[in-house]
Coordinates of C-alpha atoms in Angstrom, one line a residue:
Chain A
X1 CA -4.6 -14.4 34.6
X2 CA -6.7 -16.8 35.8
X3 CA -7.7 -19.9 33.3
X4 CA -11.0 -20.6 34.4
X5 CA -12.7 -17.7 33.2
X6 CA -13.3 -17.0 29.7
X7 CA -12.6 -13.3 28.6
X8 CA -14.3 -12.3 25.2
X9 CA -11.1 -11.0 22.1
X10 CA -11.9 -7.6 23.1
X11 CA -11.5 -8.4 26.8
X12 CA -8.5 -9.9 26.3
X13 CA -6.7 -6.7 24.1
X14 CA -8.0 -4.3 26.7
X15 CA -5.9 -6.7 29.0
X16 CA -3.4 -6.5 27.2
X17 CA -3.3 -2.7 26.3
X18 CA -3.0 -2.4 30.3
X19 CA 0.3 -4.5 30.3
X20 CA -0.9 -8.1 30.7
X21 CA 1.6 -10.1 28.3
X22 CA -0.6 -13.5 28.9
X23 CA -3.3 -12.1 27.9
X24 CA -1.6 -11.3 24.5
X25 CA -0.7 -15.1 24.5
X26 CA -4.0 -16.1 25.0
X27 CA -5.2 -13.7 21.8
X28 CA -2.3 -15.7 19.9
X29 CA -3.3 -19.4 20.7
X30 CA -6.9 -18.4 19.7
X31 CA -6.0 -16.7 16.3
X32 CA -2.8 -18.5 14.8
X33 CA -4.7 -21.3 13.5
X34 CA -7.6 -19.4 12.1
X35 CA -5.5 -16.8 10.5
X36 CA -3.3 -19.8 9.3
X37 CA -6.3 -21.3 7.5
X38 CA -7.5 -18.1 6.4
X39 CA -3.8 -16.7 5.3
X40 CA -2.7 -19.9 3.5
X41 CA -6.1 -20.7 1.4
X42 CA -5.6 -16.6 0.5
X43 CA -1.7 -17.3 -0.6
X44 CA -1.5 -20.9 -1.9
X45 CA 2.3 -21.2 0.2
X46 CA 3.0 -22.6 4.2
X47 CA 5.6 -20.8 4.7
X48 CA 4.5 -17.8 3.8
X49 CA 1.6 -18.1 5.4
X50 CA 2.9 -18.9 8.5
X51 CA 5.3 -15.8 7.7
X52 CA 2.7 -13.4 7.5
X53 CA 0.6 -15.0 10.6
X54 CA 3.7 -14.1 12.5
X55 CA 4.0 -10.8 11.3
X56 CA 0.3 -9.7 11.6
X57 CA 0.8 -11.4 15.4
X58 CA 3.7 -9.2 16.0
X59 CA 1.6 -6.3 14.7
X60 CA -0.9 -7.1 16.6
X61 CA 1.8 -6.8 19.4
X62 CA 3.2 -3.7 18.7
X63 CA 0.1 -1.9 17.4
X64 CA -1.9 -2.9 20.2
X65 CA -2.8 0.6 21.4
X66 CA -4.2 1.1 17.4
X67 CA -6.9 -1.0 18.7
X68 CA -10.1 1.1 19.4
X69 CA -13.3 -0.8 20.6
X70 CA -15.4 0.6 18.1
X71 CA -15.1 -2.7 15.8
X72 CA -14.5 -6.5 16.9
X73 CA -11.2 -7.6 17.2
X74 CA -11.3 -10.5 14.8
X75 CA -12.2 -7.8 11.9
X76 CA -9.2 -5.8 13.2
X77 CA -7.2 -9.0 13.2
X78 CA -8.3 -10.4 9.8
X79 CA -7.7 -6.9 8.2
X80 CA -4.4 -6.7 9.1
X81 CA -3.7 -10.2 8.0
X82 CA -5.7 -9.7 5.2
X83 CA -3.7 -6.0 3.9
X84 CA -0.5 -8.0 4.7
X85 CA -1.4 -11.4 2.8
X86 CA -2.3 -9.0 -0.3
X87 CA 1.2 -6.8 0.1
X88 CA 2.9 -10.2 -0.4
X89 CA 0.7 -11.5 -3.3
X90 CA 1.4 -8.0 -5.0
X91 CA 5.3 -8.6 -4.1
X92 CA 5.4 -11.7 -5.4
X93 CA 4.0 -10.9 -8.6
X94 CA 5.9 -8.1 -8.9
X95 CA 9.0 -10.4 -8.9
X96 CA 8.2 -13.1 -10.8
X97 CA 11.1 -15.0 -9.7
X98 CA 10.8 -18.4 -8.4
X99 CA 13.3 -19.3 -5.6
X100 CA 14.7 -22.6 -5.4
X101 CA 16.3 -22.2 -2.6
X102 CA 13.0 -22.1 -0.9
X103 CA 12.2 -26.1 -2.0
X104 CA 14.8 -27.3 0.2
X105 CA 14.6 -24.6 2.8
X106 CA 12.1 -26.1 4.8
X107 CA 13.3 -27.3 8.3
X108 CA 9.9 -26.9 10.3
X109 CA 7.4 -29.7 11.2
X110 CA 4.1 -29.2 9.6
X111 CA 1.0 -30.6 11.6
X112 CA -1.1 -32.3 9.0
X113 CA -4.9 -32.4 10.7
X114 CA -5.5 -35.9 12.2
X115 CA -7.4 -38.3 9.9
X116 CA -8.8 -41.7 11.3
X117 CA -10.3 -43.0 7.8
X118 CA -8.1 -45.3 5.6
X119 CA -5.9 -44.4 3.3
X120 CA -7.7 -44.3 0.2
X121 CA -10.5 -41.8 1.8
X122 CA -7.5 -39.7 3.1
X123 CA -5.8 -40.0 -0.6
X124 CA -9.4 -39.1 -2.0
X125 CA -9.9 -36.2 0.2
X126 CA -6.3 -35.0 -0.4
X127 CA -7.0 -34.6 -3.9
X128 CA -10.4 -32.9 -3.2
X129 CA -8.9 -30.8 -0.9
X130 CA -5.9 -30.1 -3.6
X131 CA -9.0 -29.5 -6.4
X132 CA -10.5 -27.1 -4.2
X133 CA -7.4 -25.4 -2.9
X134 CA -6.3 -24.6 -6.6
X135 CA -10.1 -23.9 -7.4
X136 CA -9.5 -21.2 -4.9
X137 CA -6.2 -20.2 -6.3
X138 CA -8.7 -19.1 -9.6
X139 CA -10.4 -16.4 -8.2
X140 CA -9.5 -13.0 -8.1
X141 CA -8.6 -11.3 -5.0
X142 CA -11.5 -9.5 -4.2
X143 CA -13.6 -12.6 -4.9
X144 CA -10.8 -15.6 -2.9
X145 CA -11.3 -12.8 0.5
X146 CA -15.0 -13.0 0.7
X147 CA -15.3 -16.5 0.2
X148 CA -12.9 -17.7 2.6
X149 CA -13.8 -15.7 5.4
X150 CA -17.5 -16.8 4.8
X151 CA -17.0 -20.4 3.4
X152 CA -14.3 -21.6 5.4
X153 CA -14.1 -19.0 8.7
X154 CA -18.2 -18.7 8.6
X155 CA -17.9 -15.1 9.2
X156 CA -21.1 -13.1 9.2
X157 CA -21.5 -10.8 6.3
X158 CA -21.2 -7.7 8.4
X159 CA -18.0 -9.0 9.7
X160 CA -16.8 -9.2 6.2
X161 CA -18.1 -5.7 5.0
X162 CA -16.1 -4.4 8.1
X163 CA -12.9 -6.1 6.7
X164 CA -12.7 -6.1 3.3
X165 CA -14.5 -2.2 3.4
X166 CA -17.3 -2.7 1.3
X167 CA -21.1 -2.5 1.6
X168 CA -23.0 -5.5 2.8
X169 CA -24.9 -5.6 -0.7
X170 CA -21.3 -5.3 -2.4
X171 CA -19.8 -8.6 0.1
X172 CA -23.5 -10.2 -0.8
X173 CA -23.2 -10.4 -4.3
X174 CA -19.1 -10.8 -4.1
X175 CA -19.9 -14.1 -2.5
X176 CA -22.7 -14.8 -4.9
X177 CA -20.5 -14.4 -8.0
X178 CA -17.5 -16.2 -6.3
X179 CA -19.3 -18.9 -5.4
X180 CA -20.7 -19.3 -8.9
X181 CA -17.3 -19.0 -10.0
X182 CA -15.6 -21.6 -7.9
X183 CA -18.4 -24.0 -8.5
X184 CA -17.4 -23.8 -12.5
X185 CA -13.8 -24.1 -11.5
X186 CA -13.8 -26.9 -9.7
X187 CA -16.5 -28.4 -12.6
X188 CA -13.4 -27.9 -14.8
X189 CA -11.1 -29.6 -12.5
X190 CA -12.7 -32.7 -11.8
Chain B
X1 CA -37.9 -14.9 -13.1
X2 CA -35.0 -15.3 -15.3
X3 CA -31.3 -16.8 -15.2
X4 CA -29.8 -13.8 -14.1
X5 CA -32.4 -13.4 -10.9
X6 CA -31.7 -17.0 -10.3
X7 CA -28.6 -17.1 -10.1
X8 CA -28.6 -14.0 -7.8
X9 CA -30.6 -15.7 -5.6
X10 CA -28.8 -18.5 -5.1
X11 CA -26.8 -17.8 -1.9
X12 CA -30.1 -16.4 -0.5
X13 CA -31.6 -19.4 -0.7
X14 CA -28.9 -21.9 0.7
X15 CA -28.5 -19.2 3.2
X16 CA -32.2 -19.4 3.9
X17 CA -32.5 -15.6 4.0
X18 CA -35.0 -15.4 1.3
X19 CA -38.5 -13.9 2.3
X20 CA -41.7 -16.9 2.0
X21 CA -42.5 -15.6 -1.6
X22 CA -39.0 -15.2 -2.7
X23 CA -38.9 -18.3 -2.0
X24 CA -41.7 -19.6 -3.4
X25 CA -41.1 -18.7 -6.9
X26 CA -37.4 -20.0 -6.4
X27 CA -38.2 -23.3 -6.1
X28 CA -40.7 -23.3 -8.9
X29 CA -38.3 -21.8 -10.8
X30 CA -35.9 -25.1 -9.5
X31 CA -39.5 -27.1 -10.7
X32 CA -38.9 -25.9 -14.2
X33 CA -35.6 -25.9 -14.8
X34 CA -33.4 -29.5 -13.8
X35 CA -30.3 -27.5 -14.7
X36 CA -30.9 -24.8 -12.2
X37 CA -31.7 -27.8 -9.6
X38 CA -28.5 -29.4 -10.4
X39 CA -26.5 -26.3 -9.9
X40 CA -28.2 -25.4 -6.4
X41 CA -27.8 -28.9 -5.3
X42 CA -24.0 -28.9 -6.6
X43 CA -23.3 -25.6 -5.1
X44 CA -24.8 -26.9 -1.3
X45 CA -22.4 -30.1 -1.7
X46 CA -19.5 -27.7 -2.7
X47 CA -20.4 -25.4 0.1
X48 CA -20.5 -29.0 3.0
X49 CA -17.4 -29.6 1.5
X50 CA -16.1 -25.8 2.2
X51 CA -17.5 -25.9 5.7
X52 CA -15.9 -29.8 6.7
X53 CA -12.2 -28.4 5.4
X54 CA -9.8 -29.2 8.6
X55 CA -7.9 -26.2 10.1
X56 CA -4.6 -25.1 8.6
X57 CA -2.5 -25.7 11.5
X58 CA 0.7 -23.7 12.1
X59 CA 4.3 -25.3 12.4
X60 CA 5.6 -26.8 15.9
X61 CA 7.2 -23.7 17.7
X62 CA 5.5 -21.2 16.3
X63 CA 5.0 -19.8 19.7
X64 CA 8.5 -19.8 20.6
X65 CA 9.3 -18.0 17.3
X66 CA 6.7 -15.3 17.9
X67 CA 8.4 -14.8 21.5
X68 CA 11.8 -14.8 20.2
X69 CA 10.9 -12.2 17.7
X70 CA 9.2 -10.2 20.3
X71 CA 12.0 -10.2 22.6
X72 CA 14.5 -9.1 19.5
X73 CA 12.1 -6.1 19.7
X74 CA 11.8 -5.4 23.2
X75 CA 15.6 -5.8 23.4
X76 CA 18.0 -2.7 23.2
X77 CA 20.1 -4.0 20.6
X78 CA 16.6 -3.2 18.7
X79 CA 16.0 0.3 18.3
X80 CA 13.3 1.4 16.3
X81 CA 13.6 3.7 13.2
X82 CA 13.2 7.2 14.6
X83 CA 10.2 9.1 12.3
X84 CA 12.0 11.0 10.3
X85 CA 10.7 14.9 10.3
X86 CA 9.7 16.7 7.6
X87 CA 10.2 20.4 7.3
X88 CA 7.6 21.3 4.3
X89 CA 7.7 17.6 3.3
X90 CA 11.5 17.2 3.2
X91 CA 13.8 15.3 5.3
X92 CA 16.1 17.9 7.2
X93 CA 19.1 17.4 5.0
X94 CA 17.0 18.1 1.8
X95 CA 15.3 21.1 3.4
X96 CA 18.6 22.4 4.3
X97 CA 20.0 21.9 1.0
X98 CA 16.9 23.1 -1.0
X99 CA 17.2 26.6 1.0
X100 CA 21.2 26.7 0.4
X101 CA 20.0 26.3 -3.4
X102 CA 17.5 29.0 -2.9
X103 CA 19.8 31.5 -1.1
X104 CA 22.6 31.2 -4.0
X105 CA 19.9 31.3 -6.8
X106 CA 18.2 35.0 -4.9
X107 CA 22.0 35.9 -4.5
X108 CA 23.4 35.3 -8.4
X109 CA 20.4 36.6 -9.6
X110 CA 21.0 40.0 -7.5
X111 CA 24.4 39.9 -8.5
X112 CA 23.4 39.6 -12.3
X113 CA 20.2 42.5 -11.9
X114 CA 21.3 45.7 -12.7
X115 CA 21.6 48.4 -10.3
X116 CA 20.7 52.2 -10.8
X117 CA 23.6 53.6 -11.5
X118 CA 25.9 51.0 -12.5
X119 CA 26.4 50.8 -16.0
X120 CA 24.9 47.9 -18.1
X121 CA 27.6 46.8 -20.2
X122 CA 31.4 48.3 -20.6
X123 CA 31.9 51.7 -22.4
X124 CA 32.4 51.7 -25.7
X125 CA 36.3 51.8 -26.2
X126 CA 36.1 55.4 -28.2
X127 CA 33.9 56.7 -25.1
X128 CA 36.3 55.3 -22.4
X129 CA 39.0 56.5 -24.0
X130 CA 37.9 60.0 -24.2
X131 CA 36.6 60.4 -21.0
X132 CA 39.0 58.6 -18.6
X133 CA 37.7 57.8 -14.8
X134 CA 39.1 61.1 -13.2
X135 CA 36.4 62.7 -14.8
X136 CA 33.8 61.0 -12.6
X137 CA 32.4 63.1 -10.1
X138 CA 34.6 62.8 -7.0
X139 CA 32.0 63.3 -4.6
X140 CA 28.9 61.4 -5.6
X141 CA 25.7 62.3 -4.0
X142 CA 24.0 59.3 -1.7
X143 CA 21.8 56.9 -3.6
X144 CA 18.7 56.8 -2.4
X145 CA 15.1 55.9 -3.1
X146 CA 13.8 59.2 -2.9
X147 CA 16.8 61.0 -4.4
X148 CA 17.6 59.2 -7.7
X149 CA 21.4 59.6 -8.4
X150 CA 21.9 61.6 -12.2
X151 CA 25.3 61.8 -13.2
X152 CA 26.8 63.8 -16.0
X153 CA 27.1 62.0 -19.5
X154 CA 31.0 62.1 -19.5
X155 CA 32.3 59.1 -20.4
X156 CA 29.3 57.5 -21.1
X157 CA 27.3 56.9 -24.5
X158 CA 24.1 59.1 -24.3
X159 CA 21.1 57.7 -23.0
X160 CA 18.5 59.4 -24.6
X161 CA 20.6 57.7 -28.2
X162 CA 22.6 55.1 -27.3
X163 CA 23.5 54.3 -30.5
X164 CA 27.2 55.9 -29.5
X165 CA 27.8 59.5 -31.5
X166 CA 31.7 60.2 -31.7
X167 CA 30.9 63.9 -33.0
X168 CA 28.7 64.6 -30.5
X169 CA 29.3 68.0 -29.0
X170 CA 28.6 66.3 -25.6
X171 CA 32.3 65.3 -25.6
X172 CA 34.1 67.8 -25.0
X173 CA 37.8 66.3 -25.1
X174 CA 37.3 64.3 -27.7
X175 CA 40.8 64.4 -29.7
X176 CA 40.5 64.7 -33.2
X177 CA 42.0 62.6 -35.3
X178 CA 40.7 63.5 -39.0
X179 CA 44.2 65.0 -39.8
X180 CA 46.2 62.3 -38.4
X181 CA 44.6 59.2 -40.5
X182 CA 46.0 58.6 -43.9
X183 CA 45.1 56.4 -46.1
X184 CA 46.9 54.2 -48.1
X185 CA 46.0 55.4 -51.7
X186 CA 45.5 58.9 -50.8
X187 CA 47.0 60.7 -53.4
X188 CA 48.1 63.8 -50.6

């Protein structure tokens, strides 16, 4: 496939619905890092996150004929990572049993996003970032999905009523109320 | 407008998807109430800070893992789960055993129905004894729906009065033993 020109998502999965494998890589260097961001503000956990990226990637793999134009392939994407992220958070509380064995289970390199200011900003907007991340963590489901995908993926609202399978008024107020909510979380944080 | 319309505004407005009037009375609504201001203004900084959060970046070789995962699957070691059929939503093995079950419950219960004919329950022991099996009809008409199969009383309690007669004239043979019992303090 040639580099130079720039296929849209759905471009790319009709591609690969055809048999072109690269064009299923290309999907995969677009998405991992957005649906890491999305998936691991959503469960609080790396690993897991990075878990569940895979899995909704090899979904995405072996599903691909699923795929029917009729919506965009980032709200096809983010809905599966989405239904997975929340299968795991359900699991998870279901079980209620913390594994150790998972502290000291960690043998994979972890890029931490480049920072060019000193130390003490980085330290300062480590903490912020921790405030806001457990902030987050506060919210229930339905209200943690909405905001993330709009706050932090800037995903239109009609994108989000596709996902999460709501009406637009529903995902407009959702946001509304999380946002209200958050704010008075991370009030109590700071 | 009051708290409750304000705060339901609020995304509108930072989104700036509030019509000119809307709008209007929002901010004088901001005019009138510093709190309100303070939380707008605080909910825009939260919302920067949202928006300037770095990408979560996944681990080095995530590729290669995704590729080695993919290969397991295209492999033929990996076979995938055949879709188990239903019959009647069951599994094969169940349907096969739920219809065994069936059979031998329609076949017991057949076996435990009475058929014309065939009496209910054994002959009472002063009935059998009178009336021993030779005196069945030898030759016993077929049984068939639309010839229903009568057979003579011998041997069998009435079935107009089941309620078992032993001086019924209806028995012919029936030996009698009046003179034979003696009891213990008869004076004879």
């Amino acid at each position: 496939m040639p580099e130079a020109i720039q296929y849209t998502d759905e471009e790319l999965i009709a591609r690969f619905q055809e048999g072109d494998e690269q064009a299923y890589i290309e999907l995969v260097n677009r998405y991992r890092n957005r649906l890491m961001t999305f998936v691991y503000r959503f469960v609080n956990d790396f690993e897991l996150a990075e878990d569940i990226v895979q899995d909704t990637l090899l979904k995405v793999y072996t599903h691909r004929h699923f795929y029917k134009e009729i919506a965009k392939f980032s709200t096809w994407i983010y809905t599966i990572a989405g239904n997975l992220a929340k299968t795991e958070l359900r699991k998870r509380k279901r079980r209620k049993v913390t594994n150790l064995s998972q502290m000291s289970r960690d043998d994979r390199v972890y890029e931490i996003p480049a920072d060019d200011a000193d130390t003490g900003d980085r330290v300062q907007g480590q903490f912020a970032e921790k405030q806001l991340q457990k902030a987050i963590q506060s919210l229930p489901l339905h209200f943690r999905t909405v905001v993330i995908l709009r706050d932090l993926q800037e995903l239109s609202y009609e994108e989000i009523s596709n996902i999460v399978n709501v009406p637009l008024g529903t995902v407009k107020s959702r946001i509304n109320r999380a946002r209200l909510q958050l704010q008075k979380a991370l009030k109590e944080y700071r | 407008m009051d708290r409750y319309q304000f705060e339901d505004l609020i995304s509108d407005y930072l989104d700036n998807s509030l019509s000119l009037d809307s709008r209007r009375e929002f901010e004088s609504y901001l005019d009138s109430d510093p709190d309100a201001r303070h939380l707008v203004e605080s909910m825009a900084d939260m919302l920067d800070t949202l928006h300037r959060q770095p990408p979560v970046r996944v681990s080095a070789g995530f590729n290669q893992r995704l590729l080695s995962r993919i290969n397991r699957l295209d492999s033929p070691v990996y076979t995938e789960p055949p879709k188990t059929r239903t019959i009647m939503g069951f599994r094969p093995q169940y349907a096969v055993l739920m219809t065994g079950l069936a059979l031998a419950f329609v076949l017991v219960g057949y076996e435990l129905l009475p058929t014309p004919g065939t009496p209910t329950s054994a002959p009472l022991p002063f009935a059998a004894q009178s009336a021993p099996a030779t005196n069945l009809p030898q030759n016993r008409p077929a049984v068939s729906p639309g010839n229903p199969t009568v057979y003579p009383a011998q041997g069998f309690a009435s079935t107009e009065d089941d309620s078992a007669q032993t001086n019924s004239p209806a028995v012919p043979n029936r030996p009698d033993y009046s003179k034979q019992i003696q009891l213990v303090k008869n004076p004879r």
